Amino acid sequence: MSCKGMGRKKGWKAKLLCLLTVLTVTVASMPMTAMGLTQEEADQKRAELDQKIASLQSQYNAALQNEEDAQGQIAIIEESVRALEEQQKVINEQIAGLDQTIGEYDGQIAQIDGQLQTLDEKIQTTQQEIDGLNASITQLQESLAAKEAEVDNTYEVFMQRMRAIYMNGEISSLTMFLNSDSFAEFLYQAEVKQRLAEQDKQLVDTLRTQINEMNATKTEIETSKQTLADKMNELEAARQEQQDKRSQVQQLRDAVQADKDAQMQAKQDLDENMEQLEAVRSEQQAKMEYAQRLQSNAQQGISDAQNEKDSIQVTDQDKGQNPVTPVIPPDNSDPSALSFTWPVPGYDRASNISSPYGNRILFGKLEFHSGIDIAGYGDYGHIAGKTIVAAEDGVVTIAKNDGGWNYGWGNYVSIDHGTNSTDGKHYETFYGHTQTVLVSVGQYVTKGTPIALVGTSGNSTGYHLHFEVRANSQYQNPLNYVHTR
């Protein structure tokens, strides 16, 4: 029976009554020791205690082995975590380098796109020039056709004159004079002959001029066509070159993007592996702590059994003589009654329980939740930074306040409430993810004493208190001990 763990009573009288009760019950348990036993009874009692010690020693050894196994697993996991962290670092550096390369390729593609746009504008301008020259060529061809018709006409007239001269023969001036009726007629015929000769010469000159013009026009047309063709070919070649260059850069960028996608997938796989390792590490840590508690309980049991064995005395008196009648305290002074209080005052509605005790789905995986999460809003607004109190009298056994990971619990407190005399179970309470711890290891606290402030340290997604109740190192549903409004 313990006076410090269950059913805190106020006032020195109640505490004195509690101590008297413990002493009375202790005395009441001594008829077979202080008063002595027969040799046979003492031997039997020692044998029973030896068997109990052996069983407890076996439990201790098994718990010790479990602790060592868990520690070994944790060491392996931590080494794996460090290796994964190194891989994550390398992958992050590679991704950063690939992002830089992709950015450079994007810059080159943007520059090439600008050059292609400029070439497209030049091609469009050249095409307009080509269209204009084609119109000019059409006009020149029409003019050429007209000139050819005019040349044909001139040539026909010239040929007619040539045929007339050939048919009539050349008339000399003397013949012309002798055949004239008068000198005036002679002058007239001479003038006509001269004009005809000039006309023939003019027709020939005109013909030559038109032929030269026609040839010049043809040459101009061919030169214009060749110039336009050369210019268009040059622009198309330049555009194709830029297009090929852009395709090459795009292929390089796509290859780098594929590498980056592969690295991102590898990073995601590493993150998933890291989460799995952290979950296994938390599980192994819980196993190790449980094994340590079993060792502590076994050690205490061995010590108690050894003390009881050492206190056995042998006497000739009959074991039934001189019995000691125990003093039974009043019911209202029984220090064993369970009376846990809600650990976060003002946040005791059912709606404040964000995650209950038992199996739950977290991040798509089934897991066992060893306590209840108390969160949200209450009588004093948001729960962040609110006071956490001891659920019952006890001694602080753990007070982590270093801001570390601490197996996912962050800053946390554990309180030992001793053994309850009603059910014989040893009780502890646990308070996780706190913002600040207000107590220290070894400190005795009474029910309702502030021990910490609500936080979100460790493996937490928001401000809340993770509250556990353990009996004989076994998890219990806290709602069997504390109650909502």
Tab-separated table of N, CA and C in Angstrom, residues 74 79 87 102 123 178 212 220 231 276 284 287 296 304 314 316 341 355 378 406 423 449 467:
chain	number	residue	atom	x	y	z
A	74	ILE	N	17.680	-0.619	-32.562
A	74	ILE	CA	17.706	0.848	-32.661
A	74	ILE	C	19.037	1.313	-33.253
A	79	GLU	N	21.781	3.697	-37.789
A	79	GLU	CA	22.810	3.652	-38.832
A	79	GLU	C	22.159	3.729	-40.213
A	87	GLN	N	22.166	9.773	-48.383
A	87	GLN	CA	21.618	9.615	-49.729
A	87	GLN	C	20.686	10.774	-50.077
A	102	ILE	N	18.523	22.568	-66.296
A	102	ILE	CA	17.239	22.773	-66.980
A	102	ILE	C	16.988	24.256	-67.201
A	123	ILE	N	11.480	36.318	-93.192
A	123	ILE	CA	10.901	35.502	-94.257
A	123	ILE	C	9.599	36.108	-94.752
A	178	LEU	N	15.740	62.050	-165.990
A	178	LEU	CA	15.303	61.911	-167.379
A	178	LEU	C	13.832	61.548	-167.487
A	212	ASN	N	17.185	45.147	-128.374
A	212	ASN	CA	18.080	45.339	-127.226
A	212	ASN	C	17.282	45.503	-125.921
A	220	GLU	N	16.967	41.359	-116.841
A	220	GLU	CA	16.512	41.925	-115.553
A	220	GLU	C	15.564	40.982	-114.847
A	231	LYS	N	17.975	34.641	-101.857
A	231	LYS	CA	17.627	35.225	-100.563
A	231	LYS	C	16.678	34.308	-99.791
A	276	GLN	N	9.256	4.730	-42.533
A	276	GLN	CA	9.139	3.372	-42.025
A	276	GLN	C	10.173	3.096	-40.940
A	284	GLN	N	10.615	0.050	-31.466
A	284	GLN	CA	11.706	-0.554	-30.697
A	284	GLN	C	11.993	0.227	-29.420
A	287	LYS	N	9.465	-0.770	-26.961
A	287	LYS	CA	9.792	-2.090	-26.430
A	287	LYS	C	10.924	-1.990	-25.413
A	296	SER	N	12.861	-3.089	-13.824
A	296	SER	CA	12.740	-2.353	-12.561
A	296	SER	C	11.758	-3.043	-11.628
A	304	ASP	N	12.133	-7.182	-2.591
A	304	ASP	CA	11.091	-7.374	-1.571
A	304	ASP	C	11.048	-8.827	-1.102
A	314	VAL	N	12.298	-18.546	13.101
A	314	VAL	CA	11.782	-19.857	13.514
A	314	VAL	C	11.556	-19.838	15.027
A	316	ASP	N	9.226	-22.065	18.450
A	316	ASP	CA	8.463	-23.263	18.816
A	316	ASP	C	7.009	-22.945	18.993
A	341	THR	N	-7.586	13.110	-12.111
A	341	THR	CA	-8.229	14.331	-12.604
A	341	THR	C	-7.858	14.559	-14.060
A	355	SER	N	-7.915	12.243	-30.981
A	355	SER	CA	-7.574	10.875	-31.373
A	355	SER	C	-7.750	9.992	-30.143
A	378	GLY	N	-11.257	25.233	-25.777
A	378	GLY	CA	-11.956	24.927	-24.538
A	378	GLY	C	-12.429	26.187	-23.846
A	406	ASN	N	13.459	12.854	-28.994
A	406	ASN	CA	13.077	11.975	-27.891
A	406	ASN	C	12.071	10.910	-28.315
A	423	ASP	N	-6.521	-2.734	-6.164
A	423	ASP	CA	-6.361	-3.748	-7.209
A	423	ASP	C	-4.937	-4.285	-7.291
A	449	THR	N	-1.194	19.631	-9.653
A	449	THR	CA	0.002	20.477	-9.722
A	449	THR	C	0.395	20.719	-11.182
A	467	PHE	N	-1.864	11.799	-23.682
A	467	PHE	CA	-1.988	11.409	-22.283
A	467	PHE	C	-2.180	9.896	-22.210
